[in-house]
PDB file of C-alpha atoms and ligand atoms in Angstrom:
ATOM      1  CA  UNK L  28     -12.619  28.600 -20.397  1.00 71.00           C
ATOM      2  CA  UNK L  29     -10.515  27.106 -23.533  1.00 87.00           C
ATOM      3  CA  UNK L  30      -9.124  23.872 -23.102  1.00 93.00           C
ATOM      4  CA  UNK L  31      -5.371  23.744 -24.153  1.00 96.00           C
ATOM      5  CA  UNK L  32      -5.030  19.920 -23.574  1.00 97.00           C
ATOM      6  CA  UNK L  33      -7.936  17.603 -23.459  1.00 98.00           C
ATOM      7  CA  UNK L  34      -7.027  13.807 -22.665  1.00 98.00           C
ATOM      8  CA  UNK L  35      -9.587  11.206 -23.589  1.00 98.00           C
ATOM      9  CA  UNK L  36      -9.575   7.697 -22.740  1.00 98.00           C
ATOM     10  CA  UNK L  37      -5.601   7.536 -22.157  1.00 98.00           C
ATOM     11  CA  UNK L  38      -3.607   4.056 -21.673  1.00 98.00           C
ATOM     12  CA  UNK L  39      -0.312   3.099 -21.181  1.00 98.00           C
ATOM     13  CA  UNK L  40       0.764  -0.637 -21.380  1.00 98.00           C
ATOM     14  CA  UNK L  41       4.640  -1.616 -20.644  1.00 97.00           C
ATOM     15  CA  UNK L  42       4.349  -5.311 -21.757  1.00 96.00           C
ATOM     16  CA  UNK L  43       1.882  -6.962 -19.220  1.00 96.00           C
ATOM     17  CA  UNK L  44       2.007  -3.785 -16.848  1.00 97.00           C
ATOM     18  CA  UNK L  45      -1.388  -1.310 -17.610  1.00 97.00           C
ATOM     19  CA  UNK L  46       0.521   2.084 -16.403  1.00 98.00           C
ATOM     20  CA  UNK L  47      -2.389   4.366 -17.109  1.00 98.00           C
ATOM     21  CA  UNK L  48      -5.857   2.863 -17.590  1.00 97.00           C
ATOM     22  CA  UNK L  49      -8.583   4.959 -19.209  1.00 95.00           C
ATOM     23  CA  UNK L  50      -7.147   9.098 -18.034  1.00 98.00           C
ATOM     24  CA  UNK L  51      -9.494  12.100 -18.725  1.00 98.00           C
ATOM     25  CA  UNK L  52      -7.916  15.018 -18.150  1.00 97.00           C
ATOM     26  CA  UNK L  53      -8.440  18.625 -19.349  1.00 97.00           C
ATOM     27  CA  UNK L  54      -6.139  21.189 -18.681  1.00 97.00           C
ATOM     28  CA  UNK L  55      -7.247  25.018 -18.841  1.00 96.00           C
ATOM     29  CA  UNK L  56      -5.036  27.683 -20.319  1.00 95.00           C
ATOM     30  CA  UNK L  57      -3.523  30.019 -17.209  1.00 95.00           C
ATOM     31  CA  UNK L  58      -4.449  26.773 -14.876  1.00 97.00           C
ATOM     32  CA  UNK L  59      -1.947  25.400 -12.721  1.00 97.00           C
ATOM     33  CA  UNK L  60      -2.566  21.421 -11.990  1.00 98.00           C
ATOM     34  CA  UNK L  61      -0.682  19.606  -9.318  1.00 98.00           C
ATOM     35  CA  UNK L  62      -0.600  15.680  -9.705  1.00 98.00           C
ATOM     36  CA  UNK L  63       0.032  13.693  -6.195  1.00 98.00           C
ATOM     37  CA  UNK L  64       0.094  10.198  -5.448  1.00 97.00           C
ATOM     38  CA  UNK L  65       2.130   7.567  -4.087  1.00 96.00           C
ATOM     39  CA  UNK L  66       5.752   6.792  -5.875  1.00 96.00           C
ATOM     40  CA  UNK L  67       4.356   4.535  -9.140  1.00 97.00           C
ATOM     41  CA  UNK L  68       0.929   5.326  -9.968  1.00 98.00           C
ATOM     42  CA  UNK L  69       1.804   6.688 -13.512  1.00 98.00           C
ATOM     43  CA  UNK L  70       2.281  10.679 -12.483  1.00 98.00           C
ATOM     44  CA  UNK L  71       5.475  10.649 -14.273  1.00 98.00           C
ATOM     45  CA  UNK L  72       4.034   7.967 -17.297  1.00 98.00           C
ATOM     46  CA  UNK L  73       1.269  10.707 -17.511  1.00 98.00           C
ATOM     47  CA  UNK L  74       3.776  13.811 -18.302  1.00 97.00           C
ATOM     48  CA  UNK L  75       5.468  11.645 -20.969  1.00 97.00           C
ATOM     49  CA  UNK L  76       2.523  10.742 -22.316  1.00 97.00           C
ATOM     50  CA  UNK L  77       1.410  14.487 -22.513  1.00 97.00           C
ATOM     51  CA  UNK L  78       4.774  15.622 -24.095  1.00 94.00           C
ATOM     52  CA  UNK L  79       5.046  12.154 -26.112  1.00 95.00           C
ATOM     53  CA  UNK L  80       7.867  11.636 -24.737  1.00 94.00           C
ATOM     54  CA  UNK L  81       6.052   8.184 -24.421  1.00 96.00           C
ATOM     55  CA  UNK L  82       3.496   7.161 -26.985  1.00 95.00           C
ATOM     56  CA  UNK L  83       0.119   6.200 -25.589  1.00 97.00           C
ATOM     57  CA  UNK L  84      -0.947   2.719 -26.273  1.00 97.00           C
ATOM     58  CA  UNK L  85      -4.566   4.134 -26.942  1.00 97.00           C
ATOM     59  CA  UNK L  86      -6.639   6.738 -26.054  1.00 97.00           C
ATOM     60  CA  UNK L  87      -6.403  10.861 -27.526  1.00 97.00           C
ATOM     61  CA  UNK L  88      -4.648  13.810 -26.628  1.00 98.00           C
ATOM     62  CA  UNK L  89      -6.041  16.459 -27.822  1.00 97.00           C
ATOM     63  CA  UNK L  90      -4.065  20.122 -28.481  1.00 96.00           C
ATOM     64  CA  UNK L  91      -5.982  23.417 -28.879  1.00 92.00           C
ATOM     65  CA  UNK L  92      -9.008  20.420 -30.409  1.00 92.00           C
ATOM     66  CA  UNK L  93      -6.515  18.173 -32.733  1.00 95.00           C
ATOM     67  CA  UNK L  94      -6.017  14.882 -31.666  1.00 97.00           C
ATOM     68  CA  UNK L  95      -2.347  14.572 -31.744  1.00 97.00           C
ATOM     69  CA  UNK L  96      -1.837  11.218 -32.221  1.00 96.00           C
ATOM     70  CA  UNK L  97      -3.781  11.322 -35.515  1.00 95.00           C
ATOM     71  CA  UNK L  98      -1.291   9.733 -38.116  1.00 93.00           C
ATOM     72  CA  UNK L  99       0.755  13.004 -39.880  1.00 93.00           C
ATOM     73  CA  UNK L 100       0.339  15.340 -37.105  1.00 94.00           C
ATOM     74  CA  UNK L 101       3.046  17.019 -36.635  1.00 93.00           C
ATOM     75  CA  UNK L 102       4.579  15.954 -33.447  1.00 92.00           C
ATOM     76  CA  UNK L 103       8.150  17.756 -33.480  1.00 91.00           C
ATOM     77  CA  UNK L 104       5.769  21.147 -33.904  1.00 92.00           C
ATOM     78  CA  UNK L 105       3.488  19.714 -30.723  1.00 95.00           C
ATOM     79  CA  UNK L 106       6.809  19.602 -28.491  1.00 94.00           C
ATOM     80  CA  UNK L 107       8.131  22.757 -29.149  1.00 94.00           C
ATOM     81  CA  UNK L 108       3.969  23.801 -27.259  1.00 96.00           C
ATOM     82  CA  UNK L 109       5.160  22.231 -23.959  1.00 97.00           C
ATOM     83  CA  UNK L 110       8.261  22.348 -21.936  1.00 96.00           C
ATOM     84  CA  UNK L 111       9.328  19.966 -18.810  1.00 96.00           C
ATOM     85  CA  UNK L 112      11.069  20.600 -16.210  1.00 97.00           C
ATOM     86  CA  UNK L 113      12.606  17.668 -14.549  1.00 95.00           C
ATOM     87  CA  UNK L 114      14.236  16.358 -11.556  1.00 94.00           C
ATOM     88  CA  UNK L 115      17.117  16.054 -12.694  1.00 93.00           C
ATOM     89  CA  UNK L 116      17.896  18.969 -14.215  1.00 92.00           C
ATOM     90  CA  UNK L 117      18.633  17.741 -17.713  1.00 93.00           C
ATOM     91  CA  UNK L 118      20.967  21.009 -18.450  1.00 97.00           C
ATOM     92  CA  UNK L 119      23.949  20.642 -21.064  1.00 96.00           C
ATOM     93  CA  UNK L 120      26.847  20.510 -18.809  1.00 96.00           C
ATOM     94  CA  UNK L 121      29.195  21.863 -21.407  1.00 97.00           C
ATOM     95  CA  UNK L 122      27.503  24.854 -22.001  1.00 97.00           C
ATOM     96  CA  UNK L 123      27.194  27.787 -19.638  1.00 98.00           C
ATOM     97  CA  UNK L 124      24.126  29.249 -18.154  1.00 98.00           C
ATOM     98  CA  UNK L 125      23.554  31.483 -21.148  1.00 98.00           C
ATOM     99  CA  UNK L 126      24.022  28.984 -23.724  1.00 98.00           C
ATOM    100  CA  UNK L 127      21.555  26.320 -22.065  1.00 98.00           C
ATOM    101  CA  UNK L 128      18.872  29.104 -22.496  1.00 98.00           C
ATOM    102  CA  UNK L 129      19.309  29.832 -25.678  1.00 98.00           C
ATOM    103  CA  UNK L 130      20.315  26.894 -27.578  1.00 97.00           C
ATOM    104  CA  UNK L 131      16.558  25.701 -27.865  1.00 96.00           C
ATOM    105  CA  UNK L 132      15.416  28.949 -29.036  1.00 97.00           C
ATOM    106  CA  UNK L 133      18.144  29.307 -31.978  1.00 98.00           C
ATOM    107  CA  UNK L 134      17.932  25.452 -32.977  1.00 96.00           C
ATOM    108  CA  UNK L 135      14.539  24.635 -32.370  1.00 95.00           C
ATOM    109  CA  UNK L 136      12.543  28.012 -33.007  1.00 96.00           C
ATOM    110  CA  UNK L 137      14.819  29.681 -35.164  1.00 97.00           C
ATOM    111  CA  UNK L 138      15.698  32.819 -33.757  1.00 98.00           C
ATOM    112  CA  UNK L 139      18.888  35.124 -34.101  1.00 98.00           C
ATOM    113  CA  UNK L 140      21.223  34.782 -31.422  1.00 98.00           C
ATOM    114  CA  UNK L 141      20.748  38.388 -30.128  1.00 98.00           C
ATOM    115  CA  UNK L 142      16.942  37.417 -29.948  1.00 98.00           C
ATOM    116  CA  UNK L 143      17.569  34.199 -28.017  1.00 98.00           C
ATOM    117  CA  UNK L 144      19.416  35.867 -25.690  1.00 98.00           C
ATOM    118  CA  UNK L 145      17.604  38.691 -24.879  1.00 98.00           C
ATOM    119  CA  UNK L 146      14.696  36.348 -23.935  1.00 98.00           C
ATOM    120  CA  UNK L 147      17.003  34.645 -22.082  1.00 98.00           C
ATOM    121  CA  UNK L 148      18.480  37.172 -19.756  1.00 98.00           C
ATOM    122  CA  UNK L 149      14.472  38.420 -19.341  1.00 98.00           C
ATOM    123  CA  UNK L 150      13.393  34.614 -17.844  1.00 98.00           C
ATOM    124  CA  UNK L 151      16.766  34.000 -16.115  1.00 98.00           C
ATOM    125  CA  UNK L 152      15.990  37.532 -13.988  1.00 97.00           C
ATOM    126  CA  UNK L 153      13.205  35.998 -13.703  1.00 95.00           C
ATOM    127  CA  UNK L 154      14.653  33.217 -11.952  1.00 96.00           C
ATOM    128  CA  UNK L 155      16.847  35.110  -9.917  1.00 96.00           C
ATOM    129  CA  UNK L 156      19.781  33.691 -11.954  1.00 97.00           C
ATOM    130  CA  UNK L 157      20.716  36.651 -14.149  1.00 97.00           C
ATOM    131  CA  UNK L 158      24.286  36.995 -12.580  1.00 97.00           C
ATOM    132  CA  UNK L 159      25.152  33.831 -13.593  1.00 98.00           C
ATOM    133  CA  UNK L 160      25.007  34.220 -17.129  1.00 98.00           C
ATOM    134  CA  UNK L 161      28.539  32.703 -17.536  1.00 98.00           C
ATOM    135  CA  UNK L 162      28.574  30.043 -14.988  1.00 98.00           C
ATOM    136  CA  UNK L 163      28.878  26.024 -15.995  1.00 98.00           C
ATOM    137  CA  UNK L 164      26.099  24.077 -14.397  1.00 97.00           C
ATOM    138  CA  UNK L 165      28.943  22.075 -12.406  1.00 97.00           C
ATOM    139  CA  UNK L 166      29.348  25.854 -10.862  1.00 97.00           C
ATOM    140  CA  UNK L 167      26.049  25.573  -9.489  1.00 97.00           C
ATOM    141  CA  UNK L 168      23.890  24.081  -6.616  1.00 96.00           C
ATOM    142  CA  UNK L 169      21.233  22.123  -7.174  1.00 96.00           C
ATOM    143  CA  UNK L 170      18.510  24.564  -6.341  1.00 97.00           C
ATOM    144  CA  UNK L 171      20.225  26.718  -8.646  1.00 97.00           C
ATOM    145  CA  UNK L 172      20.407  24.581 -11.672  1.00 97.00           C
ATOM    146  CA  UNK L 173      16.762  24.076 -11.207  1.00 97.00           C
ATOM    147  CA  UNK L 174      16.034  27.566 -11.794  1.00 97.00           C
ATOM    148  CA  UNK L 175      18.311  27.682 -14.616  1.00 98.00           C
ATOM    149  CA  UNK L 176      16.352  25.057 -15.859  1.00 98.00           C
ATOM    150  CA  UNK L 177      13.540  26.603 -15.160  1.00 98.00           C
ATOM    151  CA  UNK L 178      14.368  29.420 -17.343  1.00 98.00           C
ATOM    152  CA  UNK L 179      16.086  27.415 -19.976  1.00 98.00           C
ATOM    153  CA  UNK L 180      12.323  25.930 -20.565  1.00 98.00           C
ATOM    154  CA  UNK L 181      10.320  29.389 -20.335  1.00 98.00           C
ATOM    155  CA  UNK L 182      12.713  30.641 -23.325  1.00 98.00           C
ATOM    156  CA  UNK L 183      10.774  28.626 -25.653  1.00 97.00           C
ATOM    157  CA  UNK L 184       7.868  29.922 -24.592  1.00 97.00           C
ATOM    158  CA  UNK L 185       5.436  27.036 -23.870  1.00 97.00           C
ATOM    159  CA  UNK L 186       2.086  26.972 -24.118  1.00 96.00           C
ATOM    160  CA  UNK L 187       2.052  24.583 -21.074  1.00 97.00           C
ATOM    161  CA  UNK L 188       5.120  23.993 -18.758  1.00 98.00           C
ATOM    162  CA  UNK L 189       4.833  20.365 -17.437  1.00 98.00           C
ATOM    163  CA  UNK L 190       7.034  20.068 -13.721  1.00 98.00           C
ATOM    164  CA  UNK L 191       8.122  16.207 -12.728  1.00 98.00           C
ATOM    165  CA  UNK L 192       8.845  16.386  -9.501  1.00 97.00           C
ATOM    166  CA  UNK L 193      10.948  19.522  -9.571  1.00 97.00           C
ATOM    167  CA  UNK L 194      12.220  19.409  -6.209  1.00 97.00           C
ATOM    168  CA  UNK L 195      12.770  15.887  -5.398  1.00 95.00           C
ATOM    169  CA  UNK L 196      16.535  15.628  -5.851  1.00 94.00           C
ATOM    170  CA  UNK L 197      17.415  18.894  -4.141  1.00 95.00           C
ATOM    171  CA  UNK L 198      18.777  18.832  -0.985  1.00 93.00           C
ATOM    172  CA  UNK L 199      16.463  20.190   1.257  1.00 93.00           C
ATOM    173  CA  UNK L 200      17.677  24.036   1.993  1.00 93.00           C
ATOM    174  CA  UNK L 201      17.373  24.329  -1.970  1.00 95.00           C
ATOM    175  CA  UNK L 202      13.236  23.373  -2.049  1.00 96.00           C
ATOM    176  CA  UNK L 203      12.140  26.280  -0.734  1.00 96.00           C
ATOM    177  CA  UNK L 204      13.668  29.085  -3.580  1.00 96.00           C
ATOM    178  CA  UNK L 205      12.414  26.826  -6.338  1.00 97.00           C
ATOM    179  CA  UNK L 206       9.087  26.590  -4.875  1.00 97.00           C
ATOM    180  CA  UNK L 207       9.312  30.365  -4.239  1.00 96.00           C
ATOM    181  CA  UNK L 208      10.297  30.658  -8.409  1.00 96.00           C
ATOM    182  CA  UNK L 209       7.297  28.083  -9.597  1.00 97.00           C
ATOM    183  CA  UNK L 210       4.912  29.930  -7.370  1.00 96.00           C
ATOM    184  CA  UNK L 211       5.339  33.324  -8.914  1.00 95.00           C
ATOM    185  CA  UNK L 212       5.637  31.815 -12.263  1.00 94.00           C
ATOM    186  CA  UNK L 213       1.729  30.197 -11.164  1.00 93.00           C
ATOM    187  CA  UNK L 214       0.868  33.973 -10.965  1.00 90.00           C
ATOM    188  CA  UNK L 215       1.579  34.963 -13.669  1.00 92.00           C
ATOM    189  CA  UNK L 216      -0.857  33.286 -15.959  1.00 92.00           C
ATOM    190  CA  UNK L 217       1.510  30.390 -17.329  1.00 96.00           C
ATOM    191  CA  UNK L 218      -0.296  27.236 -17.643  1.00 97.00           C
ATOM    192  CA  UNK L 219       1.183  24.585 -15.412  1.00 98.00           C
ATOM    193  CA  UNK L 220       1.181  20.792 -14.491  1.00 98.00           C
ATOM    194  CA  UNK L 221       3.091  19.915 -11.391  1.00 98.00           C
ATOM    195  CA  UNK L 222       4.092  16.303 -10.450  1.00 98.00           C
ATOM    196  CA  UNK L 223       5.180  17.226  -6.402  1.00 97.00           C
ATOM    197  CA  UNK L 224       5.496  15.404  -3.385  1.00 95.00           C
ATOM    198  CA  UNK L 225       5.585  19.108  -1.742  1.00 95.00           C
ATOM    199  CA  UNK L 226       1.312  19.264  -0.183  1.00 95.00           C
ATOM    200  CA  UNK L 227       2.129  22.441   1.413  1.00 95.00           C
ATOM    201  CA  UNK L 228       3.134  23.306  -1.967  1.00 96.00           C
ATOM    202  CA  UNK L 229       0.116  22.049  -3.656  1.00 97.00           C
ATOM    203  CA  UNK L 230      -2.473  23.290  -1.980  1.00 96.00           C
ATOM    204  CA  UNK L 231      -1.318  26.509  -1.720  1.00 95.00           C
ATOM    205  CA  UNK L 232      -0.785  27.174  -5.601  1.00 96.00           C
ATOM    206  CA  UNK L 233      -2.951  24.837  -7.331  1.00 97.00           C
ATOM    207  CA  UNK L 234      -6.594  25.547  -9.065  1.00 97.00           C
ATOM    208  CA  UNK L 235      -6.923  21.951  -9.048  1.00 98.00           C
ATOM    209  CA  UNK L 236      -5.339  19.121  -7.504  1.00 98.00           C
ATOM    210  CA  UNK L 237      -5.382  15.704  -9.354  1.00 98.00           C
ATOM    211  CA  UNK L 238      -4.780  12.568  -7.034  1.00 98.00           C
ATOM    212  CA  UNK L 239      -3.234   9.555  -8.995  1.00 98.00           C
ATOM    213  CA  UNK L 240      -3.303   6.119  -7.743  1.00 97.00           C
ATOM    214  CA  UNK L 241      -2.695   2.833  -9.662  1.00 97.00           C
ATOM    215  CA  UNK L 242      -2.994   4.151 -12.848  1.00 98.00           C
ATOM    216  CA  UNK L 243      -5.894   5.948 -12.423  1.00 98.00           C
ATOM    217  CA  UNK L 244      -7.307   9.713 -11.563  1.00 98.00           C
ATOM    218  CA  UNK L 245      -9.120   8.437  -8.095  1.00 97.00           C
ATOM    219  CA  UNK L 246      -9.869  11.860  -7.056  1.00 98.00           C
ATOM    220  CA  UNK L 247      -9.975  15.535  -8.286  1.00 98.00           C
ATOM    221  CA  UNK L 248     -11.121  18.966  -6.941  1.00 98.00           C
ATOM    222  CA  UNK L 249      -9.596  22.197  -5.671  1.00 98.00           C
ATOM    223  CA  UNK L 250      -7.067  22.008  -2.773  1.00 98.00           C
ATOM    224  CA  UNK L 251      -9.670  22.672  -0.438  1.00 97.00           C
ATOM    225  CA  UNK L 252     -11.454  19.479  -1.466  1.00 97.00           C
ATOM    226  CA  UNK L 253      -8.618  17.277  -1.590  1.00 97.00           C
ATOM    227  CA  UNK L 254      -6.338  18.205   1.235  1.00 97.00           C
ATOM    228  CA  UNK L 255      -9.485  19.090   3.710  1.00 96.00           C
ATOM    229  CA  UNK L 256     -12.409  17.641   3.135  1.00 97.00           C
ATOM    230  CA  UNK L 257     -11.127  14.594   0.492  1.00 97.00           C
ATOM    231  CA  UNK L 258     -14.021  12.077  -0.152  1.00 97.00           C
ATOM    232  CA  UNK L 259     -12.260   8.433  -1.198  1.00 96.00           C
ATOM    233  CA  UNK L 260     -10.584   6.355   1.354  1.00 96.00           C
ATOM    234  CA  UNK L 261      -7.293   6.110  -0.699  1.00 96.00           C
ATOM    235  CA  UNK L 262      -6.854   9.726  -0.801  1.00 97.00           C
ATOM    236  CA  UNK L 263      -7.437   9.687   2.623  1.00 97.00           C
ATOM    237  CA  UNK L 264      -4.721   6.558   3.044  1.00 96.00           C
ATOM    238  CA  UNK L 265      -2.000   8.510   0.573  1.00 97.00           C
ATOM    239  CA  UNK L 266      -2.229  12.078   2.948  1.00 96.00           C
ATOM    240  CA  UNK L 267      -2.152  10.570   6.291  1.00 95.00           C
ATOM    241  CA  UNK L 268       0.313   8.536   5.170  1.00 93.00           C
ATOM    242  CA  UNK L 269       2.464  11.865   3.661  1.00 89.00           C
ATOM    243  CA  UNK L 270       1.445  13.107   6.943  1.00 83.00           C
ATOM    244  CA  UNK L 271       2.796  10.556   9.185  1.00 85.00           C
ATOM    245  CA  UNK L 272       6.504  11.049   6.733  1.00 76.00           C
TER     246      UNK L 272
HETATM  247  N1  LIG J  18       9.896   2.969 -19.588  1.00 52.75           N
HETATM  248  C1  LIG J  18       9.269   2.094 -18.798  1.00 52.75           C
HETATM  249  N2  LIG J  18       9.315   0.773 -19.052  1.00 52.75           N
HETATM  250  C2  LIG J  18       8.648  -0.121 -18.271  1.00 52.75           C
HETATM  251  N3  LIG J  18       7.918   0.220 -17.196  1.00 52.75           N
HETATM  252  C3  LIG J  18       7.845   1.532 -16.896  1.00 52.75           C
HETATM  253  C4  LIG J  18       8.503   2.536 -17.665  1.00 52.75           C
HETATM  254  N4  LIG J  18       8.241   3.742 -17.132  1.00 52.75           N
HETATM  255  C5  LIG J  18       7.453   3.509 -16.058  1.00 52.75           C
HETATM  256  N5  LIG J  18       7.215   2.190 -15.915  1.00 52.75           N
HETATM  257  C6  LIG J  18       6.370   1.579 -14.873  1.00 52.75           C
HETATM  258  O1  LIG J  18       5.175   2.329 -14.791  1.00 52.75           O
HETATM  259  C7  LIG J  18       4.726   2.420 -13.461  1.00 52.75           C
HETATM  260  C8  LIG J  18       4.470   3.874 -13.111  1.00 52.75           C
HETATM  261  O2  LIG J  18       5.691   4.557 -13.135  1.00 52.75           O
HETATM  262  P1  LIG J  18       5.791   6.138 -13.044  1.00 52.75           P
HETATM  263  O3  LIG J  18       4.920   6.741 -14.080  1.00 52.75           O
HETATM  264  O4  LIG J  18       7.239   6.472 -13.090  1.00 52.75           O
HETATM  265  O5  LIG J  18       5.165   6.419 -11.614  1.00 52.75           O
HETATM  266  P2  LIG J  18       5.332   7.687 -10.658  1.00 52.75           P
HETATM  267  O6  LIG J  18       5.920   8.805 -11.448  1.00 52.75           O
HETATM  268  O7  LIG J  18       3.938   7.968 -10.161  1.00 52.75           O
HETATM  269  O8  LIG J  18       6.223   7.237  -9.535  1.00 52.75           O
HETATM  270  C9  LIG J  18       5.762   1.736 -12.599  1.00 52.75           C
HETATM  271  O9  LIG J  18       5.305   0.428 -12.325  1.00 52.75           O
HETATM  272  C10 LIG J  18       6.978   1.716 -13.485  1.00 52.75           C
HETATM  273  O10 LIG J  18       7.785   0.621 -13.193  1.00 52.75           O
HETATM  274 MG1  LIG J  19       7.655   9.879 -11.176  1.00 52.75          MG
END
């Protein structure tokens, strides 16, 4: 299997506070990784750090083999490789549906405007979101703007499409169609990284599961060995303690 990102020796300092002490992670193309763990052990520290949207304090990342924090890489080029979807959303609330698709694509990548858009009516049908072509995000609900979002970050077509917590500020009749929308996506051979609190979720679409606490990977395996038969005590702790919720 080819390695699209391969993490080596990661850290994250803010001031005093070690985020993310010594990560290895590799992430497979066509995989999709979930990330658990209790609220502050560095899931969301760890997407930045993938995307750059934070800079590592040491450590490598390294893209298709290329460590990408070698002085002169070209980072803006790295970026346009991964999308994120977040929780909030992040659309442009002055443009409509269309536009949010396609402004990446014409700014960013370059293409014509008939281009853009014709990838972005194929990911927004995707989505289930087609119809809404002309709609202003403050037309929408929040499950809805999620899948616009959703599509907005397909349309540049990623090599890896990072999730932070996708679902977390939806009310909760609106989890359950973007679930539905990431788990067909998972099908279809994207390469994904999930922050969730969703388990269901997790296990059931994940080829591996990644358990974060304090800063640290403390466990990995597939969903069968985390969420049934999990070996360390604090994975244990974390899932009776989502259980108990
Ligand atoms: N920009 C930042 N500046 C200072 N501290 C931060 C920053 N981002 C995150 N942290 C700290 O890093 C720790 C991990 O945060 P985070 O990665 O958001 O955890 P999670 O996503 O697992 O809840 C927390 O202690 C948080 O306060
Ligand atoms: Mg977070």
């Amino acid at each position: 299997m080819e390695n699209i990102i391969e993490i080596n020796h990661l850290k994250k300092d803010f001031g005093k506070n070690e985020v993310l002490k010594d990560i290895h992670l590799d992430i497979q193309k066509g995989e999709v990784v979930t990330i658990i763990g209790s609220s502050g052990s560095g899931k969301s520290t760890l997407l930045r750090c993938i995307n750059l949207l934070e800079i590592p304090t040491s450590g490598e990342i390294l893209f298709h083999g290329e460590n990408v924090l070698t002085p002169g890489y070209d980072l803006p080029k790295y970026r346009t490789h991964l999308g994120m979807v977040f929780q909030q959303f992040n659309l442009f609330n002055n443009m409509n549906v269309l536009d949010n698709c396609t402004s990446g694509q014409i700014s960013v990548l370059k293409r014509p405007k008939a281009e853009a858009e014709k990838i972005a009516l194929e990911n927004l049908d995707k989505v289930g979101m087609a119809r809404f072509v002309k709609a202003k995000p403050s037309q929408l609900s929040g499950g809805q703007k999620q899948r616009v979002a959703i599509a907005r970050a397909l349309s540049m077509n990623p090599d890896v499409l990072l999730f932070d917590e996708p679902t977390s500020a939806l009310d909760p009749e609106m989890v359950g169609e973007v679930l539905k929308t990431m788990k067909a996506l998972a099908h279809t051979g994207l390469t994904m990284v999930i922050v969730t609190h969703e388990m269901a979720f997790a296990k059931d679409v994940s080829d591996r599961v990644i358990f974060m606490d304090q800063g640290i990977i403390a466990e990995e395996g597939t969903p069968e060995d985390i969420f049934v038969t999990p070996r360390h005590e604090r994975t244990k702790a974390f899932l009776q303690r989502i259980l108990e919720d």
